[in-house]
Amino acid sequence: MIRDTLRRLRRRRGDGSTEEAVRTDGGTETGRRFSIGSDSIDNELLESLPFWLPAALLVGLFVYGAIGWNFLISLTDWSGLGQPDYSSLSLEMYRIMLEDANFIAATRNTFVLLIVFTAVALVLGLLMAILVDQGIRFENTFRTIYLLPFSLSFVVTAIFWSWMYNVSSGGINVTLQALGLDFLAMNWLGDPRFRLAAIIFALMWQFSGYCLIVYLAGLRSIPDEHYEAAKVDGASTVRMYWRVIVPQLRAATMSAAVVLMVFALKAFDFIYVMFGTNPGRSADILAVMMYRQAFSATNWAYGSAIAIVLFAMALGVIAPYIYMQYRRGEL
Amino acid sequence: MSGGGSNEEGFLEGLTPRRVGLYAVLLAMVGFYLAPLESGLMTSIKSTQAFASTTPFAPPGPEGFTIEPWLAAWESLQGSLFNLRGSLVNSLFFALPATLLSATLGSLAAYGLTKVSWRGQIFVFALLIAGVFIPYQAVLVPLRQFWSFVDVASLLTGVPVLEPRSDLIELTITHTAYGIPICTVLFRSYYQTIDDDMLEAARLDGASVARIYRRIILPLSVPMFAVTLIYQFTQVWNDLLFALVIVQSSEFFVVTQELNALQGALVQEYNIQMAGAFIAALPTLIVYVMFGKQFAEGVAGEGA
């Protein structure tokens, strides 16, 4: 996916040098690598080791070593000061978790965030991409503005949105009142019923520009004839997009959805800045609960166990994706 | 303009009612995306009485205008103007090296895994890709343990500048390690488009793997380094979570931490909060405005 995306971007820049590498079969561009007999392959492995080994070791230690260690800690009963006792391991923390109403609520909220946020960000991003793709003037300026929120820190955007959602003088309620929609002006962050929706709306604001960029690259890779053919058929614009164009954006949708879902799983900074470590049961998610249990309450083992659940959920999202990439020869 | 298919005739000529509608929607969306920033900017130049009594989007009247909030926010984020211990300096201190290191290691790894023939590379690369998507919560507790065992402060005993900043050095190494996956992904996608014949010719001439990297790959990588450095700098600068876990002494708080603390301490003073948010975002905003295109390429690459 990423390779195609970049190639598209490069092609759009009018750099013809990559044209010859364009594949039409959607995969398998292997074939031509150095292969000058098996001796040289061994030599090459040795020669290439210094290039990738430092990176692989760092990632191995900090990512995979740490996850393994985290799992080990989740099997202890470590809490408070002192060090974990690795001599008696059990699944106790995972049992406690299943009886913890806060964990159940946080899991439910995490799923709601994952699904609703991903869906609304994708839909808005797709609509925006279709609009931007109409051969408009000042396209770069529009794109730059739409992507701007994505370049900001969650700490910064959370502060902006806390102000936007302010009950009496925040931008949202002031706008609603100006439109005569007073009855819609809610206490967005104070009322538990609206808190999660308010978070999702703000995150959609921040991430839809990202979806726009991914979809725009996808739209630009669809041959013009497909648009033309649909027009000749007399398909209305909406139907043409729905029937002809959208189905061809599967790859773009997949990769954007994976990034959004994984983000939804680890969305921490934004909620932490808005609500601290305890956003209340209505907006608590596993990522925040994990931090609260481990770093505020020093329930290290319990926090680690929640982290393992999060990791398993992320794996559930990315493993099929990476496997698919592998099958399509994109790895 | 790089957009495809834009006609070069006069702007007004092509304006059918349909186009007018299109631009109206696009402009309305500009309003949507800029509203929180605009309301923040306006609020940041209003006095406390003024922001409570006016519409957040409206500019301040002559009596309500003040730059006090910016001075107050700068004071609490950075201290005096030439203070070398403020949170902005702390953020630069870890974000710059972490960005450079992860981009360099990512480039080397991508080359080592792309342009040589070895079966295991797919496996190593799959592990690296997966690293892009790891929820950092899954490593936080071990990370804290690790940095309490590896005592950077005592390793740097007697080294000026660095010794007191051991937390920031730990943060640098941490961000380097977790930045490598995305950097490798970005570079690899680029290296795969480099023509193999050229490299094979160099190889037959007896050039070593290292020499090919130095003489051919590295010069070709300049545009990709720009993309990676810009994207990665933004990500590292913006992060809060790792800093919360690693940086303990408030003297070395990074800017996102300090901004969060400011927000917690001045709950009602929205004007100072907004000014602080802009100050903390300034480096990334400058980078974004200057290199928006490279940033967008990095964004597109994140979708691995």
JSON list of N, CA and C in Angstrom, two decimals, chain A residues 256-325:
[
{"chain": "A", "resi": 256, "resn": "ALA", "atom": "N", "xyz": [-5.99, 3.04, 6.08]},
{"chain": "A", "resi": 256, "resn": "ALA", "atom": "CA", "xyz": [-6.40, 4.14, 6.95]},
{"chain": "A", "resi": 256, "resn": "ALA", "atom": "C", "xyz": [-7.13, 3.60, 8.17]},
{"chain": "A", "resi": 257, "resn": "ALA", "atom": "N", "xyz": [-7.99, 2.60, 7.96]},
{"chain": "A", "resi": 257, "resn": "ALA", "atom": "CA", "xyz": [-8.76, 2.05, 9.08]},
{"chain": "A", "resi": 257, "resn": "ALA", "atom": "C", "xyz": [-7.83, 1.43, 10.12]},
{"chain": "A", "resi": 258, "resn": "VAL", "atom": "N", "xyz": [-6.78, 0.73, 9.65]},
{"chain": "A", "resi": 258, "resn": "VAL", "atom": "CA", "xyz": [-5.86, 0.12, 10.60]},
{"chain": "A", "resi": 258, "resn": "VAL", "atom": "C", "xyz": [-5.19, 1.19, 11.45]},
{"chain": "A", "resi": 259, "resn": "VAL", "atom": "N", "xyz": [-4.73, 2.25, 10.81]},
{"chain": "A", "resi": 259, "resn": "VAL", "atom": "CA", "xyz": [-4.07, 3.32, 11.56]},
{"chain": "A", "resi": 259, "resn": "VAL", "atom": "C", "xyz": [-5.04, 3.96, 12.55]},
{"chain": "A", "resi": 260, "resn": "LEU", "atom": "N", "xyz": [-6.26, 4.21, 12.12]},
{"chain": "A", "resi": 260, "resn": "LEU", "atom": "CA", "xyz": [-7.24, 4.85, 13.01]},
{"chain": "A", "resi": 260, "resn": "LEU", "atom": "C", "xyz": [-7.59, 3.94, 14.19]},
{"chain": "A", "resi": 261, "resn": "MET", "atom": "N", "xyz": [-7.80, 2.66, 13.90]},
{"chain": "A", "resi": 261, "resn": "MET", "atom": "CA", "xyz": [-8.17, 1.74, 14.99]},
{"chain": "A", "resi": 261, "resn": "MET", "atom": "C", "xyz": [-7.05, 1.62, 16.00]},
{"chain": "A", "resi": 262, "resn": "VAL", "atom": "N", "xyz": [-5.82, 1.48, 15.48]},
{"chain": "A", "resi": 262, "resn": "VAL", "atom": "CA", "xyz": [-4.72, 1.36, 16.42]},
{"chain": "A", "resi": 262, "resn": "VAL", "atom": "C", "xyz": [-4.60, 2.64, 17.23]},
{"chain": "A", "resi": 263, "resn": "PHE", "atom": "N", "xyz": [-4.83, 3.77, 16.58]},
{"chain": "A", "resi": 263, "resn": "PHE", "atom": "CA", "xyz": [-4.79, 5.00, 17.35]},
{"chain": "A", "resi": 263, "resn": "PHE", "atom": "C", "xyz": [-5.87, 5.00, 18.43]},
{"chain": "A", "resi": 264, "resn": "ALA", "atom": "N", "xyz": [-7.10, 4.58, 18.04]},
{"chain": "A", "resi": 264, "resn": "ALA", "atom": "CA", "xyz": [-8.21, 4.58, 19.00]},
{"chain": "A", "resi": 264, "resn": "ALA", "atom": "C", "xyz": [-7.86, 3.73, 20.22]},
{"chain": "A", "resi": 265, "resn": "LEU", "atom": "N", "xyz": [-7.10, 2.66, 20.00]},
{"chain": "A", "resi": 265, "resn": "LEU", "atom": "CA", "xyz": [-6.71, 1.80, 21.12]},
{"chain": "A", "resi": 265, "resn": "LEU", "atom": "C", "xyz": [-5.76, 2.53, 22.06]},
{"chain": "A", "resi": 266, "resn": "LYS", "atom": "N", "xyz": [-4.89, 3.36, 21.51]},
{"chain": "A", "resi": 266, "resn": "LYS", "atom": "CA", "xyz": [-3.89, 3.97, 22.40]},
{"chain": "A", "resi": 266, "resn": "LYS", "atom": "C", "xyz": [-4.18, 5.43, 22.68]},
{"chain": "A", "resi": 267, "resn": "ALA", "atom": "N", "xyz": [-5.37, 5.93, 22.24]},
{"chain": "A", "resi": 267, "resn": "ALA", "atom": "CA", "xyz": [-5.70, 7.33, 22.48]},
{"chain": "A", "resi": 267, "resn": "ALA", "atom": "C", "xyz": [-5.56, 7.62, 23.96]},
{"chain": "A", "resi": 268, "resn": "PHE", "atom": "N", "xyz": [-4.54, 8.28, 24.34]},
{"chain": "A", "resi": 268, "resn": "PHE", "atom": "CA", "xyz": [-4.32, 8.55, 25.75]},
{"chain": "A", "resi": 268, "resn": "PHE", "atom": "C", "xyz": [-4.12, 10.04, 25.99]},
{"chain": "A", "resi": 269, "resn": "ASP", "atom": "N", "xyz": [-3.17, 10.62, 25.27]},
{"chain": "A", "resi": 269, "resn": "ASP", "atom": "CA", "xyz": [-2.78, 12.00, 25.53]},
{"chain": "A", "resi": 269, "resn": "ASP", "atom": "C", "xyz": [-4.00, 12.93, 25.57]},
{"chain": "A", "resi": 270, "resn": "PHE", "atom": "N", "xyz": [-4.88, 12.77, 24.57]},
{"chain": "A", "resi": 270, "resn": "PHE", "atom": "CA", "xyz": [-6.01, 13.68, 24.43]},
{"chain": "A", "resi": 270, "resn": "PHE", "atom": "C", "xyz": [-6.93, 13.61, 25.66]},
{"chain": "A", "resi": 271, "resn": "ILE", "atom": "N", "xyz": [-7.32, 12.39, 26.03]},
{"chain": "A", "resi": 271, "resn": "ILE", "atom": "CA", "xyz": [-8.23, 12.21, 27.15]},
{"chain": "A", "resi": 271, "resn": "ILE", "atom": "C", "xyz": [-7.56, 12.60, 28.47]},
{"chain": "A", "resi": 272, "resn": "TYR", "atom": "N", "xyz": [-6.28, 12.27, 28.58]},
{"chain": "A", "resi": 272, "resn": "TYR", "atom": "CA", "xyz": [-5.54, 12.58, 29.80]},
{"chain": "A", "resi": 272, "resn": "TYR", "atom": "C", "xyz": [-5.48, 14.09, 30.03]},
{"chain": "A", "resi": 273, "resn": "VAL", "atom": "N", "xyz": [-5.23, 14.85, 28.97]},
{"chain": "A", "resi": 273, "resn": "VAL", "atom": "CA", "xyz": [-5.14, 16.30, 29.13]},
{"chain": "A", "resi": 273, "resn": "VAL", "atom": "C", "xyz": [-6.52, 16.88, 29.45]},
{"chain": "A", "resi": 274, "resn": "MET", "atom": "N", "xyz": [-7.57, 16.34, 28.85]},
{"chain": "A", "resi": 274, "resn": "MET", "atom": "CA", "xyz": [-8.91, 16.86, 29.11]},
{"chain": "A", "resi": 274, "resn": "MET", "atom": "C", "xyz": [-9.44, 16.50, 30.50]},
{"chain": "A", "resi": 275, "resn": "PHE", "atom": "N", "xyz": [-9.20, 15.26, 30.90]},
{"chain": "A", "resi": 275, "resn": "PHE", "atom": "CA", "xyz": [-9.87, 14.79, 32.12]},
{"chain": "A", "resi": 275, "resn": "PHE", "atom": "C", "xyz": [-8.92, 14.27, 33.20]},
{"chain": "A", "resi": 276, "resn": "GLY", "atom": "N", "xyz": [-7.62, 14.28, 32.95]},
{"chain": "A", "resi": 276, "resn": "GLY", "atom": "CA", "xyz": [-6.72, 13.65, 33.90]},
{"chain": "A", "resi": 276, "resn": "GLY", "atom": "C", "xyz": [-6.83, 12.14, 33.81]},
{"chain": "A", "resi": 277, "resn": "THR", "atom": "N", "xyz": [-6.38, 11.44, 34.86]},
{"chain": "A", "resi": 277, "resn": "THR", "atom": "CA", "xyz": [-6.36, 9.98, 34.76]},
{"chain": "A", "resi": 277, "resn": "THR", "atom": "C", "xyz": [-7.73, 9.37, 35.00]},
{"chain": "A", "resi": 278, "resn": "ASN", "atom": "N", "xyz": [-8.70, 10.18, 35.44]},
{"chain": "A", "resi": 278, "resn": "ASN", "atom": "CA", "xyz": [-10.01, 9.59, 35.72]},
{"chain": "A", "resi": 278, "resn": "ASN", "atom": "C", "xyz": [-11.14, 10.30, 35.00]},
{"chain": "A", "resi": 279, "resn": "PRO", "atom": "N", "xyz": [-11.38, 9.93, 33.75]},
{"chain": "A", "resi": 279, "resn": "PRO", "atom": "CA", "xyz": [-12.43, 10.60, 32.97]},
{"chain": "A", "resi": 279, "resn": "PRO", "atom": "C", "xyz": [-13.83, 10.13, 33.33]},
{"chain": "A", "resi": 280, "resn": "GLY", "atom": "N", "xyz": [-13.95, 9.29, 34.32]},
{"chain": "A", "resi": 280, "resn": "GLY", "atom": "CA", "xyz": [-15.27, 8.78, 34.70]},
{"chain": "A", "resi": 280, "resn": "GLY", "atom": "C", "xyz": [-15.65, 7.59, 33.84]},
{"chain": "A", "resi": 281, "resn": "ARG", "atom": "N", "xyz": [-16.59, 6.82, 34.35]},
{"chain": "A", "resi": 281, "resn": "ARG", "atom": "CA", "xyz": [-16.91, 5.56, 33.69]},
{"chain": "A", "resi": 281, "resn": "ARG", "atom": "C", "xyz": [-17.43, 5.74, 32.26]},
{"chain": "A", "resi": 282, "resn": "SER", "atom": "N", "xyz": [-18.02, 6.89, 31.99]},
{"chain": "A", "resi": 282, "resn": "SER", "atom": "CA", "xyz": [-18.63, 7.08, 30.68]},
{"chain": "A", "resi": 282, "resn": "SER", "atom": "C", "xyz": [-17.59, 7.32, 29.58]},
{"chain": "A", "resi": 283, "resn": "ALA", "atom": "N", "xyz": [-16.40, 7.75, 29.93]},
{"chain": "A", "resi": 283, "resn": "ALA", "atom": "CA", "xyz": [-15.41, 8.04, 28.90]},
{"chain": "A", "resi": 283, "resn": "ALA", "atom": "C", "xyz": [-14.09, 7.32, 29.15]},
{"chain": "A", "resi": 284, "resn": "ASP", "atom": "N", "xyz": [-14.07, 6.45, 30.14]},
{"chain": "A", "resi": 284, "resn": "ASP", "atom": "CA", "xyz": [-12.84, 5.72, 30.44]},
{"chain": "A", "resi": 284, "resn": "ASP", "atom": "C", "xyz": [-12.53, 4.75, 29.30]},
{"chain": "A", "resi": 285, "resn": "ILE", "atom": "N", "xyz": [-11.30, 4.69, 28.87]},
{"chain": "A", "resi": 285, "resn": "ILE", "atom": "CA", "xyz": [-10.92, 3.66, 27.90]},
{"chain": "A", "resi": 285, "resn": "ILE", "atom": "C", "xyz": [-9.73, 2.89, 28.47]},
{"chain": "A", "resi": 286, "resn": "LEU", "atom": "N", "xyz": [-9.42, 1.74, 27.87]},
{"chain": "A", "resi": 286, "resn": "LEU", "atom": "CA", "xyz": [-8.40, 0.87, 28.44]},
{"chain": "A", "resi": 286, "resn": "LEU", "atom": "C", "xyz": [-7.04, 1.56, 28.54]},
{"chain": "A", "resi": 287, "resn": "ALA", "atom": "N", "xyz": [-6.71, 2.38, 27.52]},
{"chain": "A", "resi": 287, "resn": "ALA", "atom": "CA", "xyz": [-5.41, 3.02, 27.52]},
{"chain": "A", "resi": 287, "resn": "ALA", "atom": "C", "xyz": [-5.25, 3.94, 28.73]},
{"chain": "A", "resi": 288, "resn": "VAL", "atom": "N", "xyz": [-6.33, 4.65, 29.08]},
{"chain": "A", "resi": 288, "resn": "VAL", "atom": "CA", "xyz": [-6.28, 5.55, 30.23]},
{"chain": "A", "resi": 288, "resn": "VAL", "atom": "C", "xyz": [-6.33, 4.74, 31.52]},
{"chain": "A", "resi": 289, "resn": "MET", "atom": "N", "xyz": [-7.18, 3.71, 31.54]},
{"chain": "A", "resi": 289, "resn": "MET", "atom": "CA", "xyz": [-7.29, 2.87, 32.73]},
{"chain": "A", "resi": 289, "resn": "MET", "atom": "C", "xyz": [-5.96, 2.21, 33.07]},
{"chain": "A", "resi": 290, "resn": "MET", "atom": "N", "xyz": [-5.25, 1.77, 32.02]},
{"chain": "A", "resi": 290, "resn": "MET", "atom": "CA", "xyz": [-3.95, 1.14, 32.23]},
{"chain": "A", "resi": 290, "resn": "MET", "atom": "C", "xyz": [-3.01, 2.11, 32.93]},
{"chain": "A", "resi": 291, "resn": "TYR", "atom": "N", "xyz": [-2.95, 3.35, 32.42]},
{"chain": "A", "resi": 291, "resn": "TYR", "atom": "CA", "xyz": [-2.05, 4.33, 33.01]},
{"chain": "A", "resi": 291, "resn": "TYR", "atom": "C", "xyz": [-2.46, 4.64, 34.46]},
{"chain": "A", "resi": 292, "resn": "ARG", "atom": "N", "xyz": [-3.77, 4.75, 34.67]},
{"chain": "A", "resi": 292, "resn": "ARG", "atom": "CA", "xyz": [-4.25, 5.08, 36.02]},
{"chain": "A", "resi": 292, "resn": "ARG", "atom": "C", "xyz": [-3.89, 3.97, 37.00]},
{"chain": "A", "resi": 293, "resn": "GLN", "atom": "N", "xyz": [-4.17, 2.72, 36.59]},
{"chain": "A", "resi": 293, "resn": "GLN", "atom": "CA", "xyz": [-3.87, 1.60, 37.50]},
{"chain": "A", "resi": 293, "resn": "GLN", "atom": "C", "xyz": [-2.38, 1.50, 37.79]},
{"chain": "A", "resi": 294, "resn": "ALA", "atom": "N", "xyz": [-1.54, 1.63, 36.74]},
{"chain": "A", "resi": 294, "resn": "ALA", "atom": "CA", "xyz": [-0.11, 1.43, 36.95]},
{"chain": "A", "resi": 294, "resn": "ALA", "atom": "C", "xyz": [0.53, 2.65, 37.59]},
{"chain": "A", "resi": 295, "resn": "PHE", "atom": "N", "xyz": [0.34, 3.82, 36.99]},
{"chain": "A", "resi": 295, "resn": "PHE", "atom": "CA", "xyz": [1.17, 4.94, 37.39]},
{"chain": "A", "resi": 295, "resn": "PHE", "atom": "C", "xyz": [0.53, 5.85, 38.43]},
{"chain": "A", "resi": 296, "resn": "SER", "atom": "N", "xyz": [-0.79, 5.79, 38.61]},
{"chain": "A", "resi": 296, "resn": "SER", "atom": "CA", "xyz": [-1.39, 6.58, 39.68]},
{"chain": "A", "resi": 296, "resn": "SER", "atom": "C", "xyz": [-1.62, 5.72, 40.91]},
{"chain": "A", "resi": 297, "resn": "ALA", "atom": "N", "xyz": [-2.13, 4.49, 40.70]},
{"chain": "A", "resi": 297, "resn": "ALA", "atom": "CA", "xyz": [-2.46, 3.65, 41.84]},
{"chain": "A", "resi": 297, "resn": "ALA", "atom": "C", "xyz": [-1.35, 2.65, 42.16]},
{"chain": "A", "resi": 298, "resn": "THR", "atom": "N", "xyz": [-0.28, 2.67, 41.39]},
{"chain": "A", "resi": 298, "resn": "THR", "atom": "CA", "xyz": [0.85, 1.72, 41.49]},
{"chain": "A", "resi": 298, "resn": "THR", "atom": "C", "xyz": [0.40, 0.25, 41.57]},
{"chain": "A", "resi": 299, "resn": "ASN", "atom": "N", "xyz": [-0.71, -0.05, 40.91]},
{"chain": "A", "resi": 299, "resn": "ASN", "atom": "CA", "xyz": [-1.06, -1.47, 40.72]},
{"chain": "A", "resi": 299, "resn": "ASN", "atom": "C", "xyz": [-0.37, -1.96, 39.45]},
{"chain": "A", "resi": 300, "resn": "TRP", "atom": "N", "xyz": [0.96, -2.15, 39.57]},
{"chain": "A", "resi": 300, "resn": "TRP", "atom": "CA", "xyz": [1.76, -2.41, 38.37]},
{"chain": "A", "resi": 300, "resn": "TRP", "atom": "C", "xyz": [1.31, -3.65, 37.62]},
{"chain": "A", "resi": 301, "resn": "ALA", "atom": "N", "xyz": [1.07, -4.72, 38.37]},
{"chain": "A", "resi": 301, "resn": "ALA", "atom": "CA", "xyz": [0.72, -5.98, 37.70]},
{"chain": "A", "resi": 301, "resn": "ALA", "atom": "C", "xyz": [-0.63, -5.86, 37.00]},
{"chain": "A", "resi": 302, "resn": "TYR", "atom": "N", "xyz": [-1.57, -5.19, 37.67]},
{"chain": "A", "resi": 302, "resn": "TYR", "atom": "CA", "xyz": [-2.90, -5.04, 37.07]},
{"chain": "A", "resi": 302, "resn": "TYR", "atom": "C", "xyz": [-2.82, -4.16, 35.83]},
{"chain": "A", "resi": 303, "resn": "GLY", "atom": "N", "xyz": [-2.07, -3.07, 35.94]},
{"chain": "A", "resi": 303, "resn": "GLY", "atom": "CA", "xyz": [-1.88, -2.20, 34.78]},
{"chain": "A", "resi": 303, "resn": "GLY", "atom": "C", "xyz": [-1.26, -2.96, 33.62]},
{"chain": "A", "resi": 304, "resn": "SER", "atom": "N", "xyz": [-0.28, -3.81, 33.93]},
{"chain": "A", "resi": 304, "resn": "SER", "atom": "CA", "xyz": [0.37, -4.59, 32.87]},
{"chain": "A", "resi": 304, "resn": "SER", "atom": "C", "xyz": [-0.61, -5.56, 32.22]},
{"chain": "A", "resi": 305, "resn": "ALA", "atom": "N", "xyz": [-1.49, -6.12, 33.04]},
{"chain": "A", "resi": 305, "resn": "ALA", "atom": "CA", "xyz": [-2.46, -7.07, 32.48]},
{"chain": "A", "resi": 305, "resn": "ALA", "atom": "C", "xyz": [-3.41, -6.34, 31.52]},
{"chain": "A", "resi": 306, "resn": "ILE", "atom": "N", "xyz": [-3.84, -5.13, 31.89]},
{"chain": "A", "resi": 306, "resn": "ILE", "atom": "CA", "xyz": [-4.69, -4.35, 31.00]},
{"chain": "A", "resi": 306, "resn": "ILE", "atom": "C", "xyz": [-3.93, -4.04, 29.71]},
{"chain": "A", "resi": 307, "resn": "ALA", "atom": "N", "xyz": [-2.64, -3.73, 29.87]},
{"chain": "A", "resi": 307, "resn": "ALA", "atom": "CA", "xyz": [-1.81, -3.43, 28.70]},
{"chain": "A", "resi": 307, "resn": "ALA", "atom": "C", "xyz": [-1.75, -4.62, 27.75]},
{"chain": "A", "resi": 308, "resn": "ILE", "atom": "N", "xyz": [-1.71, -5.83, 28.34]},
{"chain": "A", "resi": 308, "resn": "ILE", "atom": "CA", "xyz": [-1.66, -7.03, 27.49]},
{"chain": "A", "resi": 308, "resn": "ILE", "atom": "C", "xyz": [-2.97, -7.19, 26.71]},
{"chain": "A", "resi": 309, "resn": "VAL", "atom": "N", "xyz": [-4.09, -6.86, 27.37]},
{"chain": "A", "resi": 309, "resn": "VAL", "atom": "CA", "xyz": [-5.38, -6.92, 26.66]},
{"chain": "A", "resi": 309, "resn": "VAL", "atom": "C", "xyz": [-5.36, -5.94, 25.47]},
{"chain": "A", "resi": 310, "resn": "LEU", "atom": "N", "xyz": [-4.85, -4.73, 25.73]},
{"chain": "A", "resi": 310, "resn": "LEU", "atom": "CA", "xyz": [-4.74, -3.74, 24.66]},
{"chain": "A", "resi": 310, "resn": "LEU", "atom": "C", "xyz": [-3.87, -4.24, 23.52]},
{"chain": "A", "resi": 311, "resn": "PHE", "atom": "N", "xyz": [-2.74, -4.84, 23.91]},
{"chain": "A", "resi": 311, "resn": "PHE", "atom": "CA", "xyz": [-1.82, -5.36, 22.90]},
{"chain": "A", "resi": 311, "resn": "PHE", "atom": "C", "xyz": [-2.49, -6.44, 22.07]},
{"chain": "A", "resi": 312, "resn": "ALA", "atom": "N", "xyz": [-3.25, -7.32, 22.75]},
{"chain": "A", "resi": 312, "resn": "ALA", "atom": "CA", "xyz": [-3.95, -8.39, 22.02]},
{"chain": "A", "resi": 312, "resn": "ALA", "atom": "C", "xyz": [-4.96, -7.79, 21.04]},
{"chain": "A", "resi": 313, "resn": "MET", "atom": "N", "xyz": [-5.64, -6.73, 21.47]},
{"chain": "A", "resi": 313, "resn": "MET", "atom": "CA", "xyz": [-6.61, -6.10, 20.59]},
{"chain": "A", "resi": 313, "resn": "MET", "atom": "C", "xyz": [-5.90, -5.48, 19.38]},
{"chain": "A", "resi": 314, "resn": "ALA", "atom": "N", "xyz": [-4.78, -4.83, 19.62]},
{"chain": "A", "resi": 314, "resn": "ALA", "atom": "CA", "xyz": [-4.02, -4.24, 18.51]},
{"chain": "A", "resi": 314, "resn": "ALA", "atom": "C", "xyz": [-3.56, -5.33, 17.55]},
{"chain": "A", "resi": 315, "resn": "LEU", "atom": "N", "xyz": [-3.12, -6.45, 18.14]},
{"chain": "A", "resi": 315, "resn": "LEU", "atom": "CA", "xyz": [-2.67, -7.57, 17.31]},
{"chain": "A", "resi": 315, "resn": "LEU", "atom": "C", "xyz": [-3.82, -8.08, 16.45]},
{"chain": "A", "resi": 316, "resn": "GLY", "atom": "N", "xyz": [-5.02, -8.10, 17.03]},
{"chain": "A", "resi": 316, "resn": "GLY", "atom": "CA", "xyz": [-6.19, -8.54, 16.28]},
{"chain": "A", "resi": 316, "resn": "GLY", "atom": "C", "xyz": [-6.46, -7.64, 15.08]},
{"chain": "A", "resi": 317, "resn": "VAL", "atom": "N", "xyz": [-6.06, -6.38, 15.19]},
{"chain": "A", "resi": 317, "resn": "VAL", "atom": "CA", "xyz": [-6.25, -5.47, 14.07]},
{"chain": "A", "resi": 317, "resn": "VAL", "atom": "C", "xyz": [-5.12, -5.60, 13.04]},
{"chain": "A", "resi": 318, "resn": "ILE", "atom": "N", "xyz": [-3.88, -5.67, 13.54]},
{"chain": "A", "resi": 318, "resn": "ILE", "atom": "CA", "xyz": [-2.75, -5.55, 12.59]},
{"chain": "A", "resi": 318, "resn": "ILE", "atom": "C", "xyz": [-2.30, -6.88, 12.00]},
{"chain": "A", "resi": 319, "resn": "ALA", "atom": "N", "xyz": [-2.47, -7.98, 12.73]},
{"chain": "A", "resi": 319, "resn": "ALA", "atom": "CA", "xyz": [-1.97, -9.25, 12.22]},
{"chain": "A", "resi": 319, "resn": "ALA", "atom": "C", "xyz": [-2.63, -9.62, 10.88]},
{"chain": "A", "resi": 320, "resn": "PRO", "atom": "N", "xyz": [-3.96, -9.53, 10.79]},
{"chain": "A", "resi": 320, "resn": "PRO", "atom": "CA", "xyz": [-4.58, -9.85, 9.49]},
{"chain": "A", "resi": 320, "resn": "PRO", "atom": "C", "xyz": [-4.10, -8.90, 8.40]},
{"chain": "A", "resi": 321, "resn": "TYR", "atom": "N", "xyz": [-3.90, -7.64, 8.79]},
{"chain": "A", "resi": 321, "resn": "TYR", "atom": "CA", "xyz": [-3.48, -6.63, 7.82]},
{"chain": "A", "resi": 321, "resn": "TYR", "atom": "C", "xyz": [-2.09, -6.95, 7.27]},
{"chain": "A", "resi": 322, "resn": "ILE", "atom": "N", "xyz": [-1.17, -7.24, 8.17]},
{"chain": "A", "resi": 322, "resn": "ILE", "atom": "CA", "xyz": [0.20, -7.53, 7.72]},
{"chain": "A", "resi": 322, "resn": "ILE", "atom": "C", "xyz": [0.22, -8.83, 6.93]},
{"chain": "A", "resi": 323, "resn": "TYR", "atom": "N", "xyz": [-0.57, -9.81, 7.36]},
{"chain": "A", "resi": 323, "resn": "TYR", "atom": "CA", "xyz": [-0.62, -11.06, 6.62]},
{"chain": "A", "resi": 323, "resn": "TYR", "atom": "C", "xyz": [-1.14, -10.83, 5.20]},
{"chain": "A", "resi": 324, "resn": "MET", "atom": "N", "xyz": [-2.16, -9.98, 5.11]},
{"chain": "A", "resi": 324, "resn": "MET", "atom": "CA", "xyz": [-2.71, -9.67, 3.78]},
{"chain": "A", "resi": 324, "resn": "MET", "atom": "C", "xyz": [-1.68, -8.98, 2.90]},
{"chain": "A", "resi": 325, "resn": "GLN", "atom": "N", "xyz": [-0.97, -8.05, 3.49]},
{"chain": "A", "resi": 325, "resn": "GLN", "atom": "CA", "xyz": [0.10, -7.37, 2.74]},
{"chain": "A", "resi": 325, "resn": "GLN", "atom": "C", "xyz": [1.11, -8.39, 2.23]}
]
